Amino acid sequence: MPEPTLLTAWLEQPGRATARTAGPGGADGPASQAGGAGAPSGALPPPGVEAVLEALGAERPEPEEVSHSLTVFAWERAAASTDLTCLLAELDELWDVLEDTGGAPLPRATARHRLVDAWVDAVAAERGSPGVDPLSGLHTAGYLYGRVQELDRLSATEPMALVLIVVRWDAAAGPWMRIARILQAASALRSRVRPEATLSQVGTTMAMALVPDDARARVERISLTKAVENGELSTAHVMVDVFAVPDTRARLPELVTRLHGGANVDHAVRPPSFRHSGTGSLD
């Protein structure tokens, strides 16, 4: 059986109905109306869902207990690789029911913020390995520098012709929008750039992909540009460019720092096969 959503688990446990969801005799509320359809007999919800059910099922749900239960729920969902968007949809589904049947122990915005905080913490703990940005799941810039050196070693001749597909966006005013933009940019890179690319996160306003200097890189740049023109990044003034990795590899950290700082870098257009010094954009 698939794991039930938070709302389904709540509705399929009539014995947990509170005064807000159960009518006289416990027969009129949504919990009793659900009748447990679709749930395996005697099955219990997963521990994260169970924690939320117990907190909400108390005679007088305590906001602190509900908040803690959402933390447990978020950590469990993060361990199962559940997307944050899906997680928030489950919460909204449940809060729709709570608000329609007499109110919720926490404001919806507070519950959503608590869920996001816990999910980010859980993902950070899971991804807390060297060379990985804990929020986006992309590699750090330091890992990317090391990857360039490894590719050069494997080439066994002259340094490989490499480029960076760089995605930059405006800094957001609040933490929630900053998180959203980072996750959106990381998702766009994963879906629009070849799987073998090395993807890296730099600060909160830039991400990049390390790929060979070929025509495909230009196609990926165009695809990325189209991807970020819609959705949450559409108002972030996103720029997608292709920059050559310097032949003198020691200059690569300087280039990345300048780009992250918003410095203007030469935008001269060159054909893909041109061997370049890495000072300009190739888009």
PDB file of C-alpha atoms in Angstrom:
ATOM      1  CA  MET A   1       0.000   0.000   0.000  1.00  0.00           C
ATOM      2  CA  PRO A   2       1.298   3.506  -0.746  1.00  0.00           C
ATOM      3  CA  GLU A   3       2.084   5.649   2.249  1.00  0.00           C
ATOM      4  CA  PRO A   4      -1.013   7.724   3.104  1.00  0.00           C
ATOM      5  CA  THR A   5      -0.900  11.479   2.857  1.00  0.00           C
ATOM      6  CA  LEU A   6      -1.180  13.487   6.026  1.00  0.00           C
ATOM      7  CA  LEU A   7      -4.803  14.365   5.307  1.00  0.00           C
ATOM      8  CA  THR A   8      -5.778  10.796   4.358  1.00  0.00           C
ATOM      9  CA  ALA A   9      -4.249   9.422   7.556  1.00  0.00           C
ATOM     10  CA  TRP A  10      -6.128  12.048   9.571  1.00  0.00           C
ATOM     11  CA  LEU A  11      -9.488  11.310   7.953  1.00  0.00           C
ATOM     12  CA  GLU A  12      -9.072   7.542   8.107  1.00  0.00           C
ATOM     13  CA  GLN A  13      -8.655   7.504  11.888  1.00  0.00           C
ATOM     14  CA  PRO A  14     -12.205   8.203  13.183  1.00  0.00           C
ATOM     15  CA  GLY A  15     -11.182   7.292  16.695  1.00  0.00           C
ATOM     16  CA  ARG A  16      -8.832  10.270  16.704  1.00  0.00           C
ATOM     17  CA  ALA A  17     -11.483  12.847  15.804  1.00  0.00           C
ATOM     18  CA  THR A  18     -11.460  15.875  18.076  1.00  0.00           C
ATOM     19  CA  ALA A  19     -14.366  18.008  19.165  1.00  0.00           C
ATOM     20  CA  ARG A  20     -13.703  20.197  16.131  1.00  0.00           C
ATOM     21  CA  THR A  21     -14.114  17.326  13.628  1.00  0.00           C
ATOM     22  CA  ALA A  22     -16.669  15.032  15.289  1.00  0.00           C
ATOM     23  CA  GLY A  23     -20.343  15.913  15.558  1.00  0.00           C
ATOM     24  CA  PRO A  24     -22.779  14.704  18.219  1.00  0.00           C
ATOM     25  CA  GLY A  25     -21.994  11.113  19.047  1.00  0.00           C
ATOM     26  CA  GLY A  26     -18.921  11.338  16.835  1.00  0.00           C
ATOM     27  CA  ALA A  27     -20.983  10.683  13.718  1.00  0.00           C
ATOM     28  CA  ASP A  28     -21.162  13.978  11.827  1.00  0.00           C
ATOM     29  CA  GLY A  29     -17.556  15.082  11.320  1.00  0.00           C
ATOM     30  CA  PRO A  30     -15.276  14.453   8.367  1.00  0.00           C
ATOM     31  CA  ALA A  31     -13.410  11.746  10.265  1.00  0.00           C
ATOM     32  CA  SER A  32     -16.468   9.548  10.670  1.00  0.00           C
ATOM     33  CA  GLN A  33     -17.658  10.302   7.143  1.00  0.00           C
ATOM     34  CA  ALA A  34     -14.388   9.038   5.694  1.00  0.00           C
ATOM     35  CA  GLY A  35     -15.138   5.566   7.032  1.00  0.00           C
ATOM     36  CA  GLY A  36     -11.538   4.470   6.672  1.00  0.00           C
ATOM     37  CA  ALA A  37     -11.922   3.632   3.009  1.00  0.00           C
ATOM     38  CA  GLY A  38      -8.727   2.632   1.311  1.00  0.00           C
ATOM     39  CA  ALA A  39      -6.705   2.045   4.475  1.00  0.00           C
ATOM     40  CA  PRO A  40      -5.500  -1.483   5.289  1.00  0.00           C
ATOM     41  CA  SER A  41      -7.305  -2.959   8.267  1.00  0.00           C
ATOM     42  CA  GLY A  42      -5.396  -2.405  11.498  1.00  0.00           C
ATOM     43  CA  ALA A  43      -2.638  -0.458   9.741  1.00  0.00           C
ATOM     44  CA  LEU A  44      -1.013   2.463  11.490  1.00  0.00           C
ATOM     45  CA  PRO A  45       0.185   5.641   9.800  1.00  0.00           C
ATOM     46  CA  PRO A  46       3.937   6.171   9.499  1.00  0.00           C
ATOM     47  CA  PRO A  47       5.578   7.613  12.656  1.00  0.00           C
ATOM     48  CA  GLY A  48       5.660  11.161  11.280  1.00  0.00           C
ATOM     49  CA  VAL A  49       1.963  11.108  10.421  1.00  0.00           C
ATOM     50  CA  GLU A  50       1.189   9.425  13.731  1.00  0.00           C
ATOM     51  CA  ALA A  51       2.927  12.249  15.613  1.00  0.00           C
ATOM     52  CA  VAL A  52       0.747  14.843  13.884  1.00  0.00           C
ATOM     53  CA  LEU A  53      -2.416  12.798  14.512  1.00  0.00           C
ATOM     54  CA  GLU A  54      -1.637  12.472  18.208  1.00  0.00           C
ATOM     55  CA  ALA A  55      -0.908  16.188  18.580  1.00  0.00           C
ATOM     56  CA  LEU A  56      -4.072  17.232  16.761  1.00  0.00           C
ATOM     57  CA  GLY A  57      -6.175  14.524  18.384  1.00  0.00           C
ATOM     58  CA  ALA A  58      -5.615  15.804  21.909  1.00  0.00           C
ATOM     59  CA  GLU A  59      -8.643  17.202  23.725  1.00  0.00           C
ATOM     60  CA  ARG A  60      -6.966  20.609  23.653  1.00  0.00           C
ATOM     61  CA  PRO A  61      -4.168  20.546  21.063  1.00  0.00           C
ATOM     62  CA  GLU A  62      -1.160  22.507  22.260  1.00  0.00           C
ATOM     63  CA  PRO A  63       0.484  24.698  19.583  1.00  0.00           C
ATOM     64  CA  GLU A  64       3.934  23.672  20.813  1.00  0.00           C
ATOM     65  CA  GLU A  65       3.098  19.971  20.525  1.00  0.00           C
ATOM     66  CA  VAL A  66       1.640  20.443  17.058  1.00  0.00           C
ATOM     67  CA  SER A  67       4.736  22.364  16.000  1.00  0.00           C
ATOM     68  CA  HIS A  68       6.981  19.568  17.304  1.00  0.00           C
ATOM     69  CA  SER A  69       4.909  16.946  15.491  1.00  0.00           C
ATOM     70  CA  LEU A  70       5.339  18.840  12.222  1.00  0.00           C
ATOM     71  CA  THR A  71       9.098  18.683  12.780  1.00  0.00           C
ATOM     72  CA  VAL A  72       8.933  14.895  13.175  1.00  0.00           C
ATOM     73  CA  PHE A  73       6.762  14.666  10.075  1.00  0.00           C
ATOM     74  CA  ALA A  74       9.132  16.827   7.995  1.00  0.00           C
ATOM     75  CA  TRP A  75      12.204  14.831   9.030  1.00  0.00           C
ATOM     76  CA  GLU A  76      10.525  11.569   8.100  1.00  0.00           C
ATOM     77  CA  ARG A  77       9.395  12.918   4.735  1.00  0.00           C
ATOM     78  CA  ALA A  78      12.867  14.310   4.012  1.00  0.00           C
ATOM     79  CA  ALA A  79      14.370  10.883   4.741  1.00  0.00           C
ATOM     80  CA  ALA A  80      11.944   9.469   2.164  1.00  0.00           C
ATOM     81  CA  SER A  81      13.162  12.092  -0.372  1.00  0.00           C
ATOM     82  CA  THR A  82       9.772  13.811  -0.481  1.00  0.00           C
ATOM     83  CA  ASP A  83       9.833  17.097  -2.370  1.00  0.00           C
ATOM     84  CA  LEU A  84       9.173  20.237  -0.314  1.00  0.00           C
ATOM     85  CA  THR A  85       6.360  21.284  -2.652  1.00  0.00           C
ATOM     86  CA  CYS A  86       4.547  17.985  -2.041  1.00  0.00           C
ATOM     87  CA  LEU A  87       5.091  18.310   1.687  1.00  0.00           C
ATOM     88  CA  LEU A  88       3.518  21.770   1.788  1.00  0.00           C
ATOM     89  CA  ALA A  89       0.602  20.555  -0.343  1.00  0.00           C
ATOM     90  CA  GLU A  90      -0.120  17.860   2.258  1.00  0.00           C
ATOM     91  CA  LEU A  91      -0.039  20.448   5.028  1.00  0.00           C
ATOM     92  CA  ASP A  92      -2.361  22.789   3.134  1.00  0.00           C
ATOM     93  CA  GLU A  93      -4.774  19.918   2.522  1.00  0.00           C
ATOM     94  CA  LEU A  94      -4.951  19.168   6.227  1.00  0.00           C
ATOM     95  CA  TRP A  95      -5.210  22.823   7.244  1.00  0.00           C
ATOM     96  CA  ASP A  96      -8.139  23.271   4.829  1.00  0.00           C
ATOM     97  CA  VAL A  97     -10.033  20.659   6.830  1.00  0.00           C
ATOM     98  CA  LEU A  98      -9.008  22.045  10.231  1.00  0.00           C
ATOM     99  CA  GLU A  99      -9.996  25.592   9.306  1.00  0.00           C
ATOM    100  CA  ASP A 100     -13.322  24.456   7.818  1.00  0.00           C
ATOM    101  CA  THR A 101     -14.234  22.541  10.963  1.00  0.00           C
ATOM    102  CA  GLY A 102     -13.553  25.106  13.662  1.00  0.00           C
ATOM    103  CA  GLY A 103     -10.002  26.352  13.357  1.00  0.00           C
ATOM    104  CA  ALA A 104      -6.448  25.041  13.725  1.00  0.00           C
ATOM    105  CA  PRO A 105      -4.125  25.171  16.752  1.00  0.00           C
ATOM    106  CA  LEU A 106      -1.527  27.030  14.651  1.00  0.00           C
ATOM    107  CA  PRO A 107      -1.952  29.661  11.938  1.00  0.00           C
ATOM    108  CA  ARG A 108      -1.355  28.141   8.510  1.00  0.00           C
ATOM    109  CA  ALA A 109       1.618  30.430   7.835  1.00  0.00           C
ATOM    110  CA  THR A 110       3.256  29.430  11.138  1.00  0.00           C
ATOM    111  CA  ALA A 111       2.748  25.739  10.382  1.00  0.00           C
ATOM    112  CA  ARG A 112       4.193  26.130   6.875  1.00  0.00           C
ATOM    113  CA  HIS A 113       7.260  27.968   8.183  1.00  0.00           C
ATOM    114  CA  ARG A 114       7.826  25.308  10.833  1.00  0.00           C
ATOM    115  CA  LEU A 115       7.561  22.577   8.202  1.00  0.00           C
ATOM    116  CA  VAL A 116      10.012  24.323   5.863  1.00  0.00           C
ATOM    117  CA  ASP A 117      12.520  24.930   8.671  1.00  0.00           C
ATOM    118  CA  ALA A 118      12.412  21.291   9.740  1.00  0.00           C
ATOM    119  CA  TRP A 119      12.642  19.982   6.157  1.00  0.00           C
ATOM    120  CA  VAL A 120      15.668  22.166   5.417  1.00  0.00           C
ATOM    121  CA  ASP A 121      17.368  21.029   8.640  1.00  0.00           C
ATOM    122  CA  ALA A 122      16.674  17.390   7.788  1.00  0.00           C
ATOM    123  CA  VAL A 123      17.985  17.713   4.252  1.00  0.00           C
ATOM    124  CA  ALA A 124      21.076  19.520   5.540  1.00  0.00           C
ATOM    125  CA  ALA A 125      21.760  16.691   7.983  1.00  0.00           C
ATOM    126  CA  GLU A 126      21.279  14.065   5.277  1.00  0.00           C
ATOM    127  CA  ARG A 127      23.474  15.901   2.795  1.00  0.00           C
ATOM    128  CA  GLY A 128      26.034  16.935   5.356  1.00  0.00           C
ATOM    129  CA  SER A 129      28.937  15.403   3.477  1.00  0.00           C
ATOM    130  CA  PRO A 130      32.023  17.285   2.325  1.00  0.00           C
ATOM    131  CA  GLY A 131      31.609  19.032  -1.000  1.00  0.00           C
ATOM    132  CA  VAL A 132      27.788  19.208  -0.996  1.00  0.00           C
ATOM    133  CA  ASP A 133      25.682  22.292  -0.320  1.00  0.00           C
ATOM    134  CA  PRO A 134      23.138  21.125   2.291  1.00  0.00           C
ATOM    135  CA  LEU A 135      20.206  23.157   0.969  1.00  0.00           C
ATOM    136  CA  SER A 136      20.349  22.798  -2.803  1.00  0.00           C
ATOM    137  CA  GLY A 137      22.118  19.421  -2.838  1.00  0.00           C
ATOM    138  CA  LEU A 138      24.523  20.771  -5.461  1.00  0.00           C
ATOM    139  CA  HIS A 139      28.276  20.594  -5.012  1.00  0.00           C
ATOM    140  CA  THR A 140      30.246  23.381  -3.407  1.00  0.00           C
ATOM    141  CA  ALA A 141      32.551  25.608  -5.426  1.00  0.00           C
ATOM    142  CA  GLY A 142      35.552  23.914  -3.811  1.00  0.00           C
ATOM    143  CA  TYR A 143      34.392  20.548  -5.103  1.00  0.00           C
ATOM    144  CA  LEU A 144      33.998  22.021  -8.590  1.00  0.00           C
ATOM    145  CA  TYR A 145      37.582  23.356  -8.534  1.00  0.00           C
ATOM    146  CA  GLY A 146      38.799  19.892  -7.610  1.00  0.00           C
ATOM    147  CA  ARG A 147      36.704  18.360 -10.370  1.00  0.00           C
ATOM    148  CA  VAL A 148      38.405  20.588 -12.940  1.00  0.00           C
ATOM    149  CA  GLN A 149      41.786  19.360 -11.778  1.00  0.00           C
ATOM    150  CA  GLU A 150      40.599  15.748 -11.973  1.00  0.00           C
ATOM    151  CA  LEU A 151      39.319  16.188 -15.524  1.00  0.00           C
ATOM    152  CA  ASP A 152      42.652  17.701 -16.535  1.00  0.00           C
ATOM    153  CA  ARG A 153      44.474  14.742 -15.019  1.00  0.00           C
ATOM    154  CA  LEU A 154      42.288  12.310 -16.931  1.00  0.00           C
ATOM    155  CA  SER A 155      42.860  14.121 -20.228  1.00  0.00           C
ATOM    156  CA  ALA A 156      46.582  13.244 -20.008  1.00  0.00           C
ATOM    157  CA  THR A 157      47.418  15.970 -22.552  1.00  0.00           C
ATOM    158  CA  GLU A 158      46.645  19.674 -22.472  1.00  0.00           C
ATOM    159  CA  PRO A 159      43.932  21.054 -20.146  1.00  0.00           C
ATOM    160  CA  MET A 160      40.421  20.243 -21.291  1.00  0.00           C
ATOM    161  CA  ALA A 161      38.315  22.980 -22.880  1.00  0.00           C
ATOM    162  CA  LEU A 162      35.628  23.524 -20.224  1.00  0.00           C
ATOM    163  CA  VAL A 163      32.904  26.100 -19.645  1.00  0.00           C
ATOM    164  CA  LEU A 164      30.643  27.154 -16.805  1.00  0.00           C
ATOM    165  CA  ILE A 165      26.931  27.585 -17.469  1.00  0.00           C
ATOM    166  CA  VAL A 166      26.229  30.229 -14.842  1.00  0.00           C
ATOM    167  CA  VAL A 167      22.773  31.055 -13.452  1.00  0.00           C
ATOM    168  CA  ARG A 168      22.575  34.289 -11.426  1.00  0.00           C
ATOM    169  CA  TRP A 169      19.536  35.940  -9.858  1.00  0.00           C
ATOM    170  CA  ASP A 170      18.615  38.865  -7.623  1.00  0.00           C
ATOM    171  CA  ALA A 171      18.859  38.420  -3.874  1.00  0.00           C
ATOM    172  CA  ALA A 172      15.441  37.991  -2.248  1.00  0.00           C
ATOM    173  CA  ALA A 173      14.266  40.150   0.629  1.00  0.00           C
ATOM    174  CA  GLY A 174      13.171  37.349   2.951  1.00  0.00           C
ATOM    175  CA  PRO A 175      14.489  33.873   3.883  1.00  0.00           C
ATOM    176  CA  TRP A 176      11.560  31.966   2.372  1.00  0.00           C
ATOM    177  CA  MET A 177      11.989  33.516  -1.058  1.00  0.00           C
ATOM    178  CA  ARG A 178      15.765  32.977  -0.870  1.00  0.00           C
ATOM    179  CA  ILE A 179      15.185  29.277  -0.182  1.00  0.00           C
ATOM    180  CA  ALA A 180      12.633  29.041  -2.986  1.00  0.00           C
ATOM    181  CA  ARG A 181      14.974  30.633  -5.526  1.00  0.00           C
ATOM    182  CA  ILE A 182      17.881  28.370  -4.595  1.00  0.00           C
ATOM    183  CA  LEU A 183      15.718  25.256  -4.925  1.00  0.00           C
ATOM    184  CA  GLN A 184      14.184  26.433  -8.199  1.00  0.00           C
ATOM    185  CA  ALA A 185      17.593  27.144  -9.714  1.00  0.00           C
ATOM    186  CA  ALA A 186      18.962  23.777  -8.583  1.00  0.00           C
ATOM    187  CA  SER A 187      15.938  22.007 -10.061  1.00  0.00           C
ATOM    188  CA  ALA A 188      16.345  23.837 -13.372  1.00  0.00           C
ATOM    189  CA  LEU A 189      20.019  22.862 -13.613  1.00  0.00           C
ATOM    190  CA  ARG A 190      19.280  19.209 -12.877  1.00  0.00           C
ATOM    191  CA  SER A 191      16.534  19.018 -15.480  1.00  0.00           C
ATOM    192  CA  ARG A 192      18.142  21.069 -18.274  1.00  0.00           C
ATOM    193  CA  VAL A 193      21.842  20.170 -18.117  1.00  0.00           C
ATOM    194  CA  ARG A 194      23.405  16.806 -19.035  1.00  0.00           C
ATOM    195  CA  PRO A 195      23.530  14.281 -16.160  1.00  0.00           C
ATOM    196  CA  GLU A 196      27.336  14.027 -16.204  1.00  0.00           C
ATOM    197  CA  ALA A 197      27.792  17.757 -15.513  1.00  0.00           C
ATOM    198  CA  THR A 198      29.182  18.924 -12.178  1.00  0.00           C
ATOM    199  CA  LEU A 199      26.582  21.244 -10.627  1.00  0.00           C
ATOM    200  CA  SER A 200      27.614  23.745  -7.986  1.00  0.00           C
ATOM    201  CA  GLN A 201      25.916  26.250  -5.665  1.00  0.00           C
ATOM    202  CA  VAL A 202      27.672  29.543  -4.818  1.00  0.00           C
ATOM    203  CA  GLY A 203      26.102  31.591  -2.047  1.00  0.00           C
ATOM    204  CA  THR A 204      22.388  32.312  -2.316  1.00  0.00           C
ATOM    205  CA  THR A 205      22.303  34.000  -5.731  1.00  0.00           C
ATOM    206  CA  MET A 206      24.339  31.852  -8.111  1.00  0.00           C
ATOM    207  CA  ALA A 207      24.574  28.274  -9.331  1.00  0.00           C
ATOM    208  CA  MET A 208      26.591  26.801 -12.184  1.00  0.00           C
ATOM    209  CA  ALA A 209      27.273  23.715 -14.234  1.00  0.00           C
ATOM    210  CA  LEU A 210      30.727  22.567 -15.357  1.00  0.00           C
ATOM    211  CA  VAL A 211      30.555  21.027 -18.841  1.00  0.00           C
ATOM    212  CA  PRO A 212      32.830  20.545 -21.868  1.00  0.00           C
ATOM    213  CA  ASP A 213      33.189  23.447 -24.281  1.00  0.00           C
ATOM    214  CA  ASP A 214      30.855  22.201 -26.998  1.00  0.00           C
ATOM    215  CA  ALA A 215      27.745  23.201 -28.920  1.00  0.00           C
ATOM    216  CA  ARG A 216      25.559  21.303 -26.469  1.00  0.00           C
ATOM    217  CA  ALA A 217      26.529  23.775 -23.752  1.00  0.00           C
ATOM    218  CA  ARG A 218      24.942  26.588 -25.765  1.00  0.00           C
ATOM    219  CA  VAL A 219      21.771  24.542 -26.232  1.00  0.00           C
ATOM    220  CA  GLU A 220      21.654  23.897 -22.491  1.00  0.00           C
ATOM    221  CA  ARG A 221      22.093  27.592 -21.843  1.00  0.00           C
ATOM    222  CA  ILE A 222      19.082  28.386 -24.051  1.00  0.00           C
ATOM    223  CA  SER A 223      17.035  25.642 -22.397  1.00  0.00           C
ATOM    224  CA  LEU A 224      17.896  26.956 -18.937  1.00  0.00           C
ATOM    225  CA  THR A 225      16.950  30.481 -19.943  1.00  0.00           C
ATOM    226  CA  LYS A 226      13.511  29.291 -21.047  1.00  0.00           C
ATOM    227  CA  ALA A 227      13.093  27.267 -17.850  1.00  0.00           C
ATOM    228  CA  VAL A 228      13.685  30.233 -15.533  1.00  0.00           C
ATOM    229  CA  GLU A 229      11.457  32.624 -17.445  1.00  0.00           C
ATOM    230  CA  ASN A 230       8.463  31.046 -15.730  1.00  0.00           C
ATOM    231  CA  GLY A 231       7.663  30.074 -12.160  1.00  0.00           C
ATOM    232  CA  GLU A 232       9.117  31.599  -9.018  1.00  0.00           C
ATOM    233  CA  LEU A 233      12.321  32.717 -10.739  1.00  0.00           C
ATOM    234  CA  SER A 234      10.472  34.800 -13.326  1.00  0.00           C
ATOM    235  CA  THR A 235      10.611  37.888 -11.078  1.00  0.00           C
ATOM    236  CA  ALA A 236      14.222  37.378  -9.980  1.00  0.00           C
ATOM    237  CA  HIS A 237      15.882  38.936 -13.071  1.00  0.00           C
ATOM    238  CA  VAL A 238      17.746  35.716 -13.805  1.00  0.00           C
ATOM    239  CA  MET A 239      20.775  35.774 -16.078  1.00  0.00           C
ATOM    240  CA  VAL A 240      22.087  32.604 -17.719  1.00  0.00           C
ATOM    241  CA  ASP A 241      25.513  32.856 -19.352  1.00  0.00           C
ATOM    242  CA  VAL A 242      28.326  30.585 -20.512  1.00  0.00           C
ATOM    243  CA  PHE A 243      31.843  31.435 -19.341  1.00  0.00           C
ATOM    244  CA  ALA A 244      35.087  29.755 -20.277  1.00  0.00           C
ATOM    245  CA  VAL A 245      37.076  28.056 -17.542  1.00  0.00           C
ATOM    246  CA  PRO A 246      40.496  29.773 -17.584  1.00  0.00           C
ATOM    247  CA  ASP A 247      43.329  27.779 -19.129  1.00  0.00           C
ATOM    248  CA  THR A 248      45.313  28.895 -16.091  1.00  0.00           C
ATOM    249  CA  ARG A 249      43.211  26.969 -13.614  1.00  0.00           C
ATOM    250  CA  ALA A 250      44.444  29.007 -10.656  1.00  0.00           C
ATOM    251  CA  ARG A 251      42.339  31.879 -11.994  1.00  0.00           C
ATOM    252  CA  LEU A 252      39.078  29.939 -11.779  1.00  0.00           C
ATOM    253  CA  PRO A 253      38.280  30.874  -8.131  1.00  0.00           C
ATOM    254  CA  GLU A 254      38.850  34.525  -9.029  1.00  0.00           C
ATOM    255  CA  LEU A 255      36.412  34.255 -11.948  1.00  0.00           C
ATOM    256  CA  VAL A 256      33.748  32.592  -9.797  1.00  0.00           C
ATOM    257  CA  THR A 257      34.192  35.216  -7.072  1.00  0.00           C
ATOM    258  CA  ARG A 258      33.815  38.040  -9.578  1.00  0.00           C
ATOM    259  CA  LEU A 259      30.695  36.521 -11.076  1.00  0.00           C
ATOM    260  CA  HIS A 260      29.150  35.938  -7.666  1.00  0.00           C
ATOM    261  CA  GLY A 261      29.902  39.504  -6.716  1.00  0.00           C
ATOM    262  CA  GLY A 262      28.072  40.792  -9.777  1.00  0.00           C
ATOM    263  CA  ALA A 263      31.144  42.095 -11.564  1.00  0.00           C
ATOM    264  CA  ASN A 264      30.822  42.804 -15.258  1.00  0.00           C
ATOM    265  CA  VAL A 265      32.803  40.288 -17.273  1.00  0.00           C
ATOM    266  CA  ASP A 266      33.584  40.609 -20.983  1.00  0.00           C
ATOM    267  CA  HIS A 267      30.663  39.323 -23.064  1.00  0.00           C
ATOM    268  CA  ALA A 268      32.417  38.909 -26.405  1.00  0.00           C
ATOM    269  CA  VAL A 269      30.887  36.146 -28.511  1.00  0.00           C
ATOM    270  CA  ARG A 270      33.219  33.422 -29.760  1.00  0.00           C
ATOM    271  CA  PRO A 271      32.594  30.185 -31.670  1.00  0.00           C
ATOM    272  CA  PRO A 272      32.462  27.015 -29.508  1.00  0.00           C
ATOM    273  CA  SER A 273      35.748  25.642 -30.864  1.00  0.00           C
ATOM    274  CA  PHE A 274      37.757  28.757 -29.994  1.00  0.00           C
ATOM    275  CA  ARG A 275      40.492  28.196 -27.366  1.00  0.00           C
ATOM    276  CA  HIS A 276      40.059  31.040 -24.963  1.00  0.00           C
ATOM    277  CA  SER A 277      41.586  32.439 -21.807  1.00  0.00           C
ATOM    278  CA  GLY A 278      38.431  32.204 -19.748  1.00  0.00           C
ATOM    279  CA  THR A 279      37.794  35.928 -19.300  1.00  0.00           C
ATOM    280  CA  GLY A 280      34.556  36.284 -21.215  1.00  0.00           C
ATOM    281  CA  SER A 281      31.077  34.959 -21.757  1.00  0.00           C
ATOM    282  CA  LEU A 282      30.528  32.647 -24.694  1.00  0.00           C
ATOM    283  CA  ASP A 283      26.772  32.924 -25.044  1.00  0.00           C
TER     284      ASP A 283
END
